[in-house]
Amino acid sequence: MRVKTNSGKHESGQIPEPTLRRLPGYLSFLKALKANNLEYVSSGQIAQNFKMDSTLVTKDLAYTGIKGRTKIGYEVDKLIQTIVSFLDFDQQEKAFLFGVGNLGKALIKYQGLQSYGLHIIAGFDTDPAVINTTLNNVKIHSIDEFRDLSRKQNVRLGIITTPDAKAQETADLMVAWGIKAIWNFTPQSIKVPDNIIVENTSVYSDLAVILNRLNQ
Amino acid sequence: MRVKTNSGKHESGQIPEPTLRRLPGYLSFLKALKANNLEYVSSGQIAQNFKMDSTLVTKDLAYTGIKGRTKIGYEVDKLIQTIVSFLDFDQQEKAFLFGVGNLGKALIKYQGLQSYGLHIIAGFDTDPAVINTTLNNVKIHSIDEFRDLSRKQNVRLGIITTPDAKAQETADLMVAWGIKAIWNFTPQSIKVPDNIIVENTSVYSDLAVILNRLNQ
DNA sequence: CAGTGTGAAGTTGTTCACAGCA
DNA sequence: TGCTGTGAACAACTTCACACTG
């Protein structure tokens, strides 16, 4: 029998990815409730908002270690804090971004990410037109400077928003200079050592789902 | 026993979402193979590239209706065409985009989407600074013009890249004027009638997964 | 053999049913 | 009664085992 310690975060058992993906949604909903001065929320209310089963919400929330009160539900404020801390959205993870094109610029300018724990501290590009410019207080460097900067700053996360063809060499460079996790916005699959974490975000996957549902 | 007709696309059984999400990745890999003049590919090769089980690749490809040849594999060229057509990436679905901020601009400028079947034909915003400008040949309109434009053009897909607080009212407007599917880039969950398709793309979900894997 | 193709087994994730509680 | 919490049933997805083919 598997014992769940549930002491909060970073427990031994791996959190299911679907749960991790749903929690930010709950967070957004909870913030809206808070803005309306609601003090308590039930799993049923959350479930209704997302058109899902309330048990699933309960189980998702259980992973964060929070306890609800029967008949009353969960304290909105505490639940927000618990999820934020559980997801490490309060940690300010530093990141380097490679490829300051349309998407890269949008990510750097996107204020939202900062309040969700992601702090892009530098951008890198090969285009002289963007090198040495500053976007949202983030300086864009030539790729050559990556080596020095990564020595000075202990950055674990790298973001790839380069053209597709540059994805692999960018990933290689990141791995060579100590990046531990890569967030790849390119449709290219990149090859990295097993100990490196890769998360692929491809808008094409979402598009595929939409078009299929539209046309079926 | 369930009979699979497999006549290609739009068959009765719903395609599993995980399969739909993986196919664009295969496509990108296949295009790279083609660029290297490779004629045939096996499910094992694809599987290896994505570090997955080859049977899963085989089953994914089977949904598209393509047949592989034993000992040889699949014809790269034909496989590309088959996937593209299966995913309706050759259909040029027209879309309206609401909210021409950083992300909205990036999507409009992002050439990739166009070659994957998405054709954003107009943008809408409330900011006079962007109204009547043109980005990548896409004209940005005032929201008031949506009604007229949606009458002239039969657009089924709407994209929300507005500030979070505007997501729901934008969705309501879209539904009122005949949009059938909504692609929501906001973390807000939107409420729409049951017959409307909603696809949520939230960068926060991916972030949650990365941070969790990094910190565990 | 080196590949596809497929039913069966296994695993993971979701929903159901119900116990417990205030 | 309205809620949490949880074990059991169920459904979806993935992997395994193996028959088949050129």
Short mmCIF file of C-alpha atoms (C1' of nucleotides) in Angstrom, two decimals:
data_model
loop_
_atom_site.label_atom_id
_atom_site.label_comp_id
_atom_site.label_asym_id
_atom_site.label_seq_id
_atom_site.Cartn_x
_atom_site.Cartn_y
_atom_site.Cartn_z
CA MET A 1 0.00 0.00 0.00
CA ARG A 2 1.35 3.37 -0.97
CA VAL A 3 1.44 5.82 1.89
CA LYS A 4 0.87 9.39 0.95
CA THR A 5 2.69 11.67 3.33
CA ASN A 6 1.10 14.76 1.91
CA SER A 7 3.31 17.08 3.87
CA GLY A 8 2.95 19.61 1.10
CA LYS A 9 5.28 19.83 -1.82
CA HIS A 10 8.24 17.91 -3.16
CA GLU A 11 7.10 14.63 -1.74
CA SER A 12 8.50 11.46 -3.21
CA GLY A 13 5.63 10.48 -5.52
CA GLN A 14 5.53 12.27 -8.84
CA ILE A 15 2.58 14.59 -9.34
CA PRO A 16 0.49 13.56 -12.36
CA GLU A 17 1.02 15.91 -15.24
CA PRO A 18 -2.70 16.45 -15.84
CA THR A 19 -3.00 17.70 -12.29
CA LEU A 20 -0.10 20.11 -12.71
CA ARG A 21 -1.67 21.41 -15.90
CA ARG A 22 -5.02 22.05 -14.26
CA LEU A 23 -3.78 23.82 -11.16
CA PRO A 24 -2.89 27.12 -12.88
CA GLY A 25 -6.43 27.25 -14.21
CA TYR A 26 -7.85 26.82 -10.74
CA LEU A 27 -5.52 29.57 -9.59
CA SER A 28 -6.86 31.99 -12.14
CA PHE A 29 -10.43 31.17 -11.13
CA LEU A 30 -9.61 31.52 -7.45
CA LYS A 31 -8.08 34.93 -7.99
CA ALA A 32 -11.28 36.03 -9.67
CA LEU A 33 -13.26 34.76 -6.66
CA LYS A 34 -10.95 36.61 -4.33
CA ALA A 35 -11.42 39.80 -6.33
CA ASN A 36 -15.13 39.34 -5.66
CA ASN A 37 -14.38 38.99 -1.95
CA LEU A 38 -15.50 35.38 -1.71
CA GLU A 39 -13.97 33.68 1.28
CA TYR A 40 -14.73 30.02 0.67
CA VAL A 41 -15.02 27.81 -2.37
CA SER A 42 -16.08 24.19 -2.80
CA SER A 43 -14.62 21.68 -5.19
CA GLY A 44 -18.07 21.58 -6.79
CA GLN A 45 -17.92 25.27 -7.66
CA ILE A 46 -14.50 24.93 -9.22
CA ALA A 47 -15.63 21.80 -11.06
CA GLN A 48 -18.70 23.55 -12.43
CA ASN A 49 -16.63 26.43 -13.75
CA PHE A 50 -14.39 24.06 -15.70
CA LYS A 51 -17.14 21.59 -16.54
CA MET A 52 -15.41 18.74 -14.80
CA ASP A 53 -16.09 16.19 -12.08
CA SER A 54 -15.82 17.58 -8.57
CA THR A 55 -13.96 14.53 -7.29
CA LEU A 56 -11.18 15.27 -9.70
CA VAL A 57 -10.85 18.78 -8.32
CA THR A 58 -10.78 17.37 -4.80
CA LYS A 59 -8.03 14.96 -5.74
CA ASP A 60 -6.02 17.61 -7.53
CA LEU A 61 -6.22 19.89 -4.50
CA ALA A 62 -5.28 17.03 -2.19
CA TYR A 63 -1.91 16.83 -3.94
CA THR A 64 -1.11 20.33 -2.74
CA GLY A 65 -1.66 19.20 0.84
CA ILE A 66 -4.48 21.62 1.63
CA LYS A 67 -7.37 20.44 3.77
CA GLY A 68 -10.91 21.53 3.08
CA ARG A 69 -13.59 21.95 5.69
CA THR A 70 -16.66 19.83 5.28
CA LYS A 71 -19.81 21.73 4.43
CA ILE A 72 -17.76 24.91 3.89
CA GLY A 73 -15.09 24.06 1.39
CA TYR A 74 -11.64 25.58 1.01
CA GLU A 75 -10.47 28.98 2.18
CA VAL A 76 -9.91 30.92 -1.05
CA ASP A 77 -6.98 32.91 0.23
CA LYS A 78 -5.17 29.97 1.70
CA LEU A 79 -5.88 27.86 -1.35
CA ILE A 80 -4.32 30.47 -3.61
CA GLN A 81 -1.21 30.62 -1.45
CA THR A 82 -1.02 26.85 -1.27
CA ILE A 83 -1.24 26.37 -5.02
CA VAL A 84 1.21 29.19 -5.73
CA SER A 85 3.73 27.69 -3.38
CA PHE A 86 3.05 24.15 -4.53
CA LEU A 87 3.73 25.13 -8.14
CA ASP A 88 6.79 27.17 -7.12
CA PHE A 89 5.21 30.21 -8.68
CA ASP A 90 6.66 32.19 -5.77
CA GLN A 91 10.24 31.21 -6.49
CA GLN A 92 11.37 33.53 -9.29
CA GLU A 93 13.15 31.00 -11.43
CA LYS A 94 15.67 32.77 -13.64
CA ALA A 95 15.73 31.99 -17.35
CA PHE A 96 17.69 32.78 -20.49
CA LEU A 97 15.78 33.17 -23.73
CA PHE A 98 17.29 32.35 -27.10
CA GLY A 99 15.82 33.83 -30.25
CA VAL A 100 14.35 37.29 -29.89
CA GLY A 101 11.91 37.17 -32.78
CA ASN A 102 8.18 37.76 -32.61
CA LEU A 103 7.49 35.06 -30.08
CA GLY A 104 10.62 35.69 -28.04
CA LYS A 105 9.79 39.37 -27.79
CA ALA A 106 6.24 38.59 -26.76
CA LEU A 107 7.43 36.29 -23.99
CA ILE A 108 9.91 38.85 -22.69
CA LYS A 109 7.30 41.57 -22.71
CA TYR A 110 4.62 39.35 -21.22
CA GLN A 111 4.32 40.62 -17.67
CA GLY A 112 2.20 37.68 -16.60
CA LEU A 113 5.07 35.23 -16.55
CA GLN A 114 6.96 37.26 -14.02
CA SER A 115 4.18 37.03 -11.48
CA TYR A 116 4.03 33.30 -12.07
CA GLY A 117 7.59 32.73 -11.04
CA LEU A 118 9.44 33.06 -14.32
CA HIS A 119 12.04 35.78 -14.56
CA ILE A 120 13.68 36.05 -17.95
CA ILE A 121 16.94 37.79 -17.12
CA ALA A 122 18.54 37.95 -20.54
CA GLY A 123 17.84 37.36 -24.20
CA PHE A 124 20.25 36.13 -26.86
CA ASP A 125 20.16 36.52 -30.60
CA THR A 126 22.41 36.64 -33.63
CA ASP A 127 20.71 39.61 -35.26
CA PRO A 128 22.78 42.82 -34.78
CA ALA A 129 19.54 44.78 -34.97
CA VAL A 130 18.36 43.45 -31.62
CA ILE A 131 21.68 42.81 -29.86
CA ASN A 132 22.30 45.38 -27.14
CA THR A 133 18.73 46.57 -27.18
CA THR A 134 16.59 46.31 -24.08
CA LEU A 135 13.04 44.99 -23.88
CA ASN A 136 11.11 45.35 -20.68
CA ASN A 137 14.43 45.86 -18.84
CA VAL A 138 15.78 42.67 -20.33
CA LYS A 139 19.00 43.11 -22.23
CA ILE A 140 19.54 41.23 -25.48
CA HIS A 141 23.05 39.85 -25.92
CA SER A 142 25.05 38.29 -28.66
CA ILE A 143 25.22 34.51 -28.31
CA ASP A 144 28.96 34.71 -27.56
CA GLU A 145 28.17 36.35 -24.27
CA PHE A 146 26.11 33.40 -23.09
CA ARG A 147 29.15 31.58 -21.78
CA ASP A 148 30.23 34.44 -19.54
CA LEU A 149 26.75 35.27 -18.36
CA SER A 150 25.95 31.70 -17.48
CA ARG A 151 29.06 31.60 -15.33
CA LYS A 152 28.04 34.66 -13.40
CA GLN A 153 24.38 33.78 -13.01
CA ASN A 154 23.27 30.38 -11.94
CA VAL A 155 20.46 29.92 -14.46
CA ARG A 156 18.81 26.51 -14.73
CA LEU A 157 16.17 27.21 -17.36
CA GLY A 158 16.59 28.03 -21.03
CA ILE A 159 13.87 29.01 -23.48
CA ILE A 160 14.15 28.32 -27.20
CA THR A 161 12.21 30.66 -29.47
CA THR A 162 14.68 30.57 -32.34
CA PRO A 163 13.82 29.60 -35.90
CA ASP A 164 13.20 25.85 -36.07
CA ALA A 165 16.47 25.10 -37.79
CA LYS A 166 18.46 26.59 -34.90
CA ALA A 167 16.72 24.68 -32.15
CA GLN A 168 19.17 21.80 -31.85
CA GLU A 169 22.35 23.85 -31.84
CA THR A 170 20.81 26.20 -29.30
CA ALA A 171 19.92 23.26 -27.09
CA ASP A 172 23.45 21.87 -27.40
CA LEU A 173 24.88 25.20 -26.35
CA MET A 174 22.57 25.40 -23.37
CA VAL A 175 23.45 21.93 -22.20
CA ALA A 176 27.16 22.64 -22.62
CA TRP A 177 26.89 25.64 -20.33
CA GLY A 178 24.93 24.06 -17.57
CA ILE A 179 21.26 24.63 -18.34
CA LYS A 180 19.15 21.97 -16.58
CA ALA A 181 15.76 22.44 -18.21
CA ILE A 182 14.79 23.56 -21.70
CA TRP A 183 11.48 25.05 -22.70
CA ASN A 184 11.25 24.50 -26.42
CA PHE A 185 8.71 26.57 -28.37
CA THR A 186 9.88 25.11 -31.64
CA PRO A 187 8.09 22.18 -33.29
CA GLN A 188 11.49 20.50 -33.69
CA SER A 189 12.24 17.71 -31.29
CA ILE A 190 15.61 18.32 -29.68
CA LYS A 191 18.06 15.70 -28.50
CA VAL A 192 19.58 16.22 -25.08
CA PRO A 193 21.13 14.02 -22.39
CA ASP A 194 18.67 12.10 -20.22
CA ASN A 195 19.20 14.26 -17.16
CA ILE A 196 18.03 17.40 -18.95
CA ILE A 197 14.35 18.25 -18.62
CA VAL A 198 12.63 19.25 -21.85
CA GLU A 199 9.19 20.75 -22.15
CA ASN A 200 7.86 21.26 -25.65
CA THR A 201 5.24 23.89 -26.26
CA SER A 202 3.87 23.65 -29.73
CA VAL A 203 1.05 25.76 -30.92
CA TYR A 204 0.61 23.27 -33.74
CA SER A 205 -0.59 20.57 -31.38
CA ASP A 206 -3.36 22.81 -30.14
CA LEU A 207 -4.18 23.80 -33.68
CA ALA A 208 -4.41 20.14 -34.65
CA VAL A 209 -6.91 19.50 -31.88
CA ILE A 210 -9.06 22.50 -32.77
CA LEU A 211 -9.17 21.76 -36.48
CA ASN A 212 -10.02 18.14 -35.82
CA ARG A 213 -12.88 19.01 -33.50
CA LEU A 214 -14.15 21.66 -35.91
CA ASN A 215 -14.13 19.35 -38.89
CA GLN A 216 -15.34 16.14 -37.39
CA MET B 1 -15.96 -5.69 -31.96
CA ARG B 2 -15.31 -2.24 -33.21
CA VAL B 3 -14.73 -2.10 -36.92
CA LYS B 4 -12.26 0.48 -38.02
CA THR B 5 -13.08 1.66 -41.50
CA ASN B 6 -9.90 3.64 -41.75
CA SER B 7 -10.88 5.24 -45.00
CA GLY B 8 -8.79 8.20 -44.02
CA LYS B 9 -10.15 11.15 -42.15
CA HIS B 10 -13.39 12.23 -40.54
CA GLU B 11 -14.44 8.72 -39.64
CA SER B 12 -16.96 8.25 -36.89
CA GLY B 13 -14.66 7.37 -34.00
CA GLN B 14 -13.05 10.29 -32.27
CA ILE B 15 -9.28 10.52 -32.63
CA PRO B 16 -7.56 10.43 -29.22
CA GLU B 17 -6.25 13.83 -28.27
CA PRO B 18 -2.76 12.54 -27.41
CA THR B 19 -2.49 11.22 -30.95
CA LEU B 20 -3.57 14.54 -32.45
CA ARG B 21 -1.01 16.33 -30.30
CA ARG B 22 1.83 14.06 -31.39
CA LEU B 23 1.17 14.14 -35.10
CA PRO B 24 2.47 17.68 -35.71
CA GLY B 25 5.71 16.64 -34.06
CA TYR B 26 6.06 13.70 -36.40
CA LEU B 27 5.37 16.05 -39.27
CA SER B 28 8.20 18.33 -38.31
CA PHE B 29 10.56 15.36 -38.03
CA LEU B 30 9.41 13.97 -41.37
CA LYS B 31 10.03 17.28 -43.08
CA ALA B 32 13.56 17.22 -41.76
CA LEU B 33 14.00 13.71 -43.15
CA LYS B 34 12.66 14.82 -46.48
CA ALA B 35 15.07 17.73 -46.52
CA ASN B 36 17.80 15.10 -46.18
CA ASN B 37 16.34 13.21 -49.11
CA LEU B 38 15.33 10.17 -47.11
CA GLU B 39 12.62 8.20 -48.86
CA TYR B 40 11.44 5.79 -46.20
CA VAL B 41 11.06 5.91 -42.46
CA SER B 42 10.12 3.26 -39.91
CA SER B 43 8.02 3.75 -36.81
CA GLY B 44 11.10 2.73 -34.87
CA GLN B 45 13.08 5.67 -36.22
CA ILE B 46 10.34 8.13 -35.38
CA ALA B 47 9.95 6.54 -31.94
CA GLN B 48 13.65 6.83 -31.25
CA ASN B 49 13.69 10.50 -32.15
CA PHE B 50 10.93 11.24 -29.67
CA LYS B 51 12.06 8.66 -27.10
CA MET B 52 8.82 6.77 -27.23
CA ASP B 53 7.55 3.26 -27.91
CA SER B 54 7.46 2.34 -31.59
CA THR B 55 4.07 0.64 -31.28
CA LEU B 56 2.58 3.92 -30.23
CA VAL B 57 3.91 5.59 -33.36
CA THR B 58 2.49 2.77 -35.46
CA LYS B 59 -0.91 3.17 -33.86
CA ASP B 60 -0.85 6.94 -34.23
CA LEU B 61 -0.03 6.62 -37.91
CA ALA B 62 -2.71 3.97 -38.38
CA TYR B 63 -5.32 6.60 -37.45
CA THR B 64 -4.35 8.61 -40.51
CA GLY B 65 -5.10 5.59 -42.68
CA ILE B 66 -1.63 5.24 -44.15
CA LYS B 67 -0.22 1.77 -44.72
CA GLY B 68 3.41 0.98 -44.12
CA ARG B 69 5.37 -1.62 -45.99
CA THR B 70 6.90 -4.33 -43.93
CA LYS B 71 10.66 -4.31 -43.73
CA ILE B 72 10.72 -0.89 -45.44
CA GLY B 73 8.48 1.37 -43.41
CA TYR B 74 6.49 4.36 -44.58
CA GLU B 75 7.10 6.52 -47.60
CA VAL B 76 8.22 9.86 -46.17
CA ASP B 77 6.60 11.98 -48.82
CA LYS B 78 3.28 10.21 -48.72
CA LEU B 79 3.32 10.18 -44.95
CA ILE B 80 3.79 13.94 -44.84
CA GLN B 81 0.90 14.46 -47.24
CA THR B 82 -1.28 12.03 -45.32
CA ILE B 83 -0.69 13.69 -41.96
CA VAL B 84 -1.12 17.19 -43.39
CA SER B 85 -4.41 16.24 -44.93
CA PHE B 86 -5.51 14.24 -41.90
CA LEU B 87 -4.92 17.24 -39.64
CA ASP B 88 -6.59 19.59 -42.13
CA PHE B 89 -3.41 21.59 -42.28
CA ASP B 90 -4.09 22.02 -46.00
CA GLN B 91 -7.47 23.66 -45.52
CA GLN B 92 -6.69 27.32 -44.74
CA GLU B 93 -9.13 27.80 -41.92
CA LYS B 94 -9.94 31.49 -41.54
CA ALA B 95 -9.73 33.09 -38.12
CA PHE B 96 -10.39 36.37 -36.35
CA LEU B 97 -8.02 37.42 -33.60
CA PHE B 98 -9.11 39.58 -30.68
CA GLY B 99 -6.56 41.51 -28.68
CA VAL B 100 -3.60 42.78 -30.65
CA GLY B 101 -1.11 43.03 -27.79
CA ASN B 102 2.28 41.34 -27.60
CA LEU B 103 1.01 37.85 -28.03
CA GLY B 104 -1.64 38.76 -30.59
CA LYS B 105 0.94 40.55 -32.69
CA ALA B 106 3.30 37.61 -32.46
CA LEU B 107 0.61 35.21 -33.65
CA ILE B 108 -0.34 37.44 -36.57
CA LYS B 109 3.26 37.82 -37.60
CA TYR B 110 4.06 34.17 -37.09
CA GLN B 111 4.36 32.85 -40.62
CA GLY B 112 4.39 29.23 -39.49
CA LEU B 113 0.71 29.13 -38.68
CA GLN B 114 -0.25 30.04 -42.20
CA SER B 115 1.50 27.02 -43.64
CA TYR B 116 -0.21 24.85 -41.05
CA GLY B 117 -3.67 25.78 -42.18
CA LEU B 118 -4.46 28.78 -40.05
CA HIS B 119 -5.16 32.03 -41.83
CA ILE B 120 -5.79 34.95 -39.51
CA ILE B 121 -7.73 37.33 -41.73
CA ALA B 122 -8.39 40.19 -39.35
CA GLY B 123 -7.48 41.46 -35.92
CA PHE B 124 -9.65 43.42 -33.50
CA ASP B 125 -8.72 45.71 -30.66
CA THR B 126 -9.99 48.66 -28.67
CA ASP B 127 -6.73 50.59 -28.71
CA PRO B 128 -6.86 53.47 -31.23
CA ALA B 129 -3.11 53.15 -31.61
CA VAL B 130 -3.42 49.81 -33.37
CA ILE B 131 -6.83 50.16 -35.03
CA ASN B 132 -6.47 50.61 -38.79
CA THR B 133 -2.87 49.53 -38.77
CA THR B 134 -1.77 46.51 -40.77
CA LEU B 135 0.47 43.71 -39.57
CA ASN B 136 1.70 41.13 -42.02
CA ASN B 137 -1.13 42.18 -44.39
CA VAL B 138 -3.67 41.65 -41.64
CA LYS B 139 -5.77 44.69 -40.92
CA ILE B 140 -6.64 45.56 -37.33
CA HIS B 141 -10.20 46.75 -36.83
CA SER B 142 -12.20 48.33 -34.10
CA ILE B 143 -14.38 45.79 -32.30
CA ASP B 144 -17.51 47.46 -33.68
CA GLU B 145 -16.59 46.26 -37.13
CA PHE B 146 -16.62 42.62 -36.07
CA ARG B 147 -20.34 42.32 -36.68
CA ASP B 148 -20.15 43.47 -40.27
CA LEU B 149 -17.03 41.53 -41.07
CA SER B 150 -18.37 38.32 -39.66
CA ARG B 151 -21.40 38.68 -41.89
CA LYS B 152 -19.30 39.04 -44.99
CA GLN B 153 -16.77 36.36 -44.15
CA ASN B 154 -17.80 32.97 -42.94
CA VAL B 155 -15.26 32.62 -40.14
CA ARG B 156 -15.61 29.70 -37.73
CA LEU B 157 -12.58 30.23 -35.52
CA GLY B 158 -11.86 33.04 -33.07
CA ILE B 159 -8.64 33.60 -31.14
CA ILE B 160 -8.59 35.38 -27.79
CA THR B 161 -5.35 37.14 -26.91
CA THR B 162 -6.94 39.97 -24.98
CA PRO B 163 -6.10 40.89 -21.39
CA ASP B 164 -7.50 38.22 -19.05
CA ALA B 165 -10.33 40.42 -17.83
CA LYS B 166 -11.71 40.82 -21.34
CA ALA B 167 -11.75 37.13 -22.20
CA GLN B 168 -15.35 36.38 -21.27
CA GLU B 169 -16.93 39.37 -22.99
CA THR B 170 -14.87 38.68 -26.08
CA ALA B 171 -16.05 35.07 -26.08
CA ASP B 172 -19.67 36.20 -25.68
CA LEU B 173 -19.31 38.51 -28.65
CA MET B 174 -17.80 35.77 -30.76
CA VAL B 175 -20.57 33.35 -29.94
CA ALA B 176 -23.20 35.98 -30.65
CA TRP B 177 -21.82 36.49 -34.14
CA GLY B 178 -21.50 32.90 -35.14
CA ILE B 179 -18.00 31.78 -34.19
CA LYS B 180 -17.94 28.00 -33.76
CA ALA B 181 -14.57 27.43 -32.10
CA ILE B 182 -12.57 29.57 -29.72
CA TRP B 183 -8.87 29.37 -29.14
CA ASN B 184 -8.28 30.96 -25.77
CA PHE B 185 -4.76 32.05 -24.91
CA THR B 186 -5.91 33.55 -21.65
CA PRO B 187 -5.66 31.63 -18.38
CA GLN B 188 -9.29 32.56 -17.71
CA SER B 189 -11.81 29.82 -18.23
CA ILE B 190 -14.58 31.08 -20.47
CA LYS B 191 -18.21 30.03 -20.42
CA VAL B 192 -19.81 29.24 -23.74
CA PRO B 193 -22.73 27.13 -24.97
CA ASP B 194 -22.06 23.41 -25.23
CA ASN B 195 -21.92 23.38 -29.00
CA ILE B 196 -18.98 25.77 -29.10
CA ILE B 197 -15.52 24.21 -29.18
CA VAL B 198 -13.00 25.74 -26.82
CA GLU B 199 -9.30 25.07 -26.79
CA ASN B 200 -7.30 26.64 -24.00
CA THR B 201 -3.63 27.31 -24.51
CA SER B 202 -2.01 28.38 -21.31
CA VAL B 203 1.65 28.92 -21.03
CA TYR B 204 1.23 28.65 -17.27
CA SER B 205 0.39 24.96 -17.47
CA ASP B 206 3.65 24.26 -19.24
CA LEU B 207 5.48 26.44 -16.76
CA ALA B 208 3.92 24.50 -13.89
CA VAL B 209 5.17 21.23 -15.35
CA ILE B 210 8.70 22.53 -15.91
CA LEU B 211 9.06 24.07 -12.47
CA ASN B 212 7.75 20.92 -10.85
CA ARG B 213 10.18 18.69 -12.71
CA LEU B 214 13.07 21.07 -12.00
CA ASN B 215 12.37 21.26 -8.29
CA GLN B 216 11.44 17.72 -7.51
"C1'" DC C 1 15.17 -11.08 -40.05
"C1'" DA C 2 13.38 -6.17 -39.86
"C1'" DG C 3 9.63 -4.20 -40.35
"C1'" DT C 4 4.05 -3.54 -39.87
"C1'" DG C 5 -0.12 -4.52 -37.51
"C1'" DT C 6 -3.04 -5.92 -33.67
"C1'" DG C 7 -5.14 -8.17 -29.62
"C1'" DA C 8 -4.04 -8.57 -24.68
"C1'" DA C 9 -2.03 -6.89 -20.61
"C1'" DG C 10 -0.64 -3.19 -17.93
"C1'" DT C 11 -0.70 1.49 -16.38
"C1'" DT C 12 -2.47 5.89 -15.58
"C1'" DG C 13 -6.13 8.98 -14.95
"C1'" DT C 14 -11.18 9.81 -14.15
"C1'" DT C 15 -15.64 8.90 -12.30
"C1'" DC C 16 -18.63 6.52 -9.14
"C1'" DA C 17 -20.28 5.25 -4.61
"C1'" DC C 18 -20.30 5.97 -0.18
"C1'" DA C 19 -18.35 6.83 4.61
"C1'" DG C 20 -17.63 10.61 7.77
"C1'" DC C 21 -18.37 15.08 9.45
"C1'" DA C 22 -20.37 19.55 11.17
"C1'" DT D 1 -27.97 18.16 4.24
"C1'" DG D 2 -23.78 19.76 1.80
"C1'" DC D 3 -19.51 19.16 1.76
"C1'" DT D 4 -14.64 16.57 2.00
"C1'" DG D 5 -12.15 12.51 1.35
"C1'" DT D 6 -11.17 7.90 -0.37
"C1'" DG D 7 -11.40 3.13 -2.05
"C1'" DA D 8 -13.33 0.71 -6.00
"C1'" DA D 9 -14.94 0.59 -10.66
"C1'" DC D 10 -14.24 2.25 -15.02
"C1'" DA D 11 -12.23 4.39 -19.12
"C1'" DA D 12 -8.38 5.91 -21.76
"C1'" DC D 13 -3.94 5.40 -23.16
"C1'" DT D 14 0.49 2.90 -23.59
"C1'" DT D 15 3.34 -1.09 -23.74
"C1'" DC D 16 3.96 -5.93 -24.46
"C1'" DA D 17 3.80 -10.13 -27.10
"C1'" DC D 18 3.43 -12.11 -31.13
"C1'" DA D 19 1.47 -13.25 -35.76
"C1'" DC D 20 2.36 -11.92 -40.26
"C1'" DT D 21 4.93 -10.33 -44.52
"C1'" DG D 22 8.46 -9.66 -48.26
#
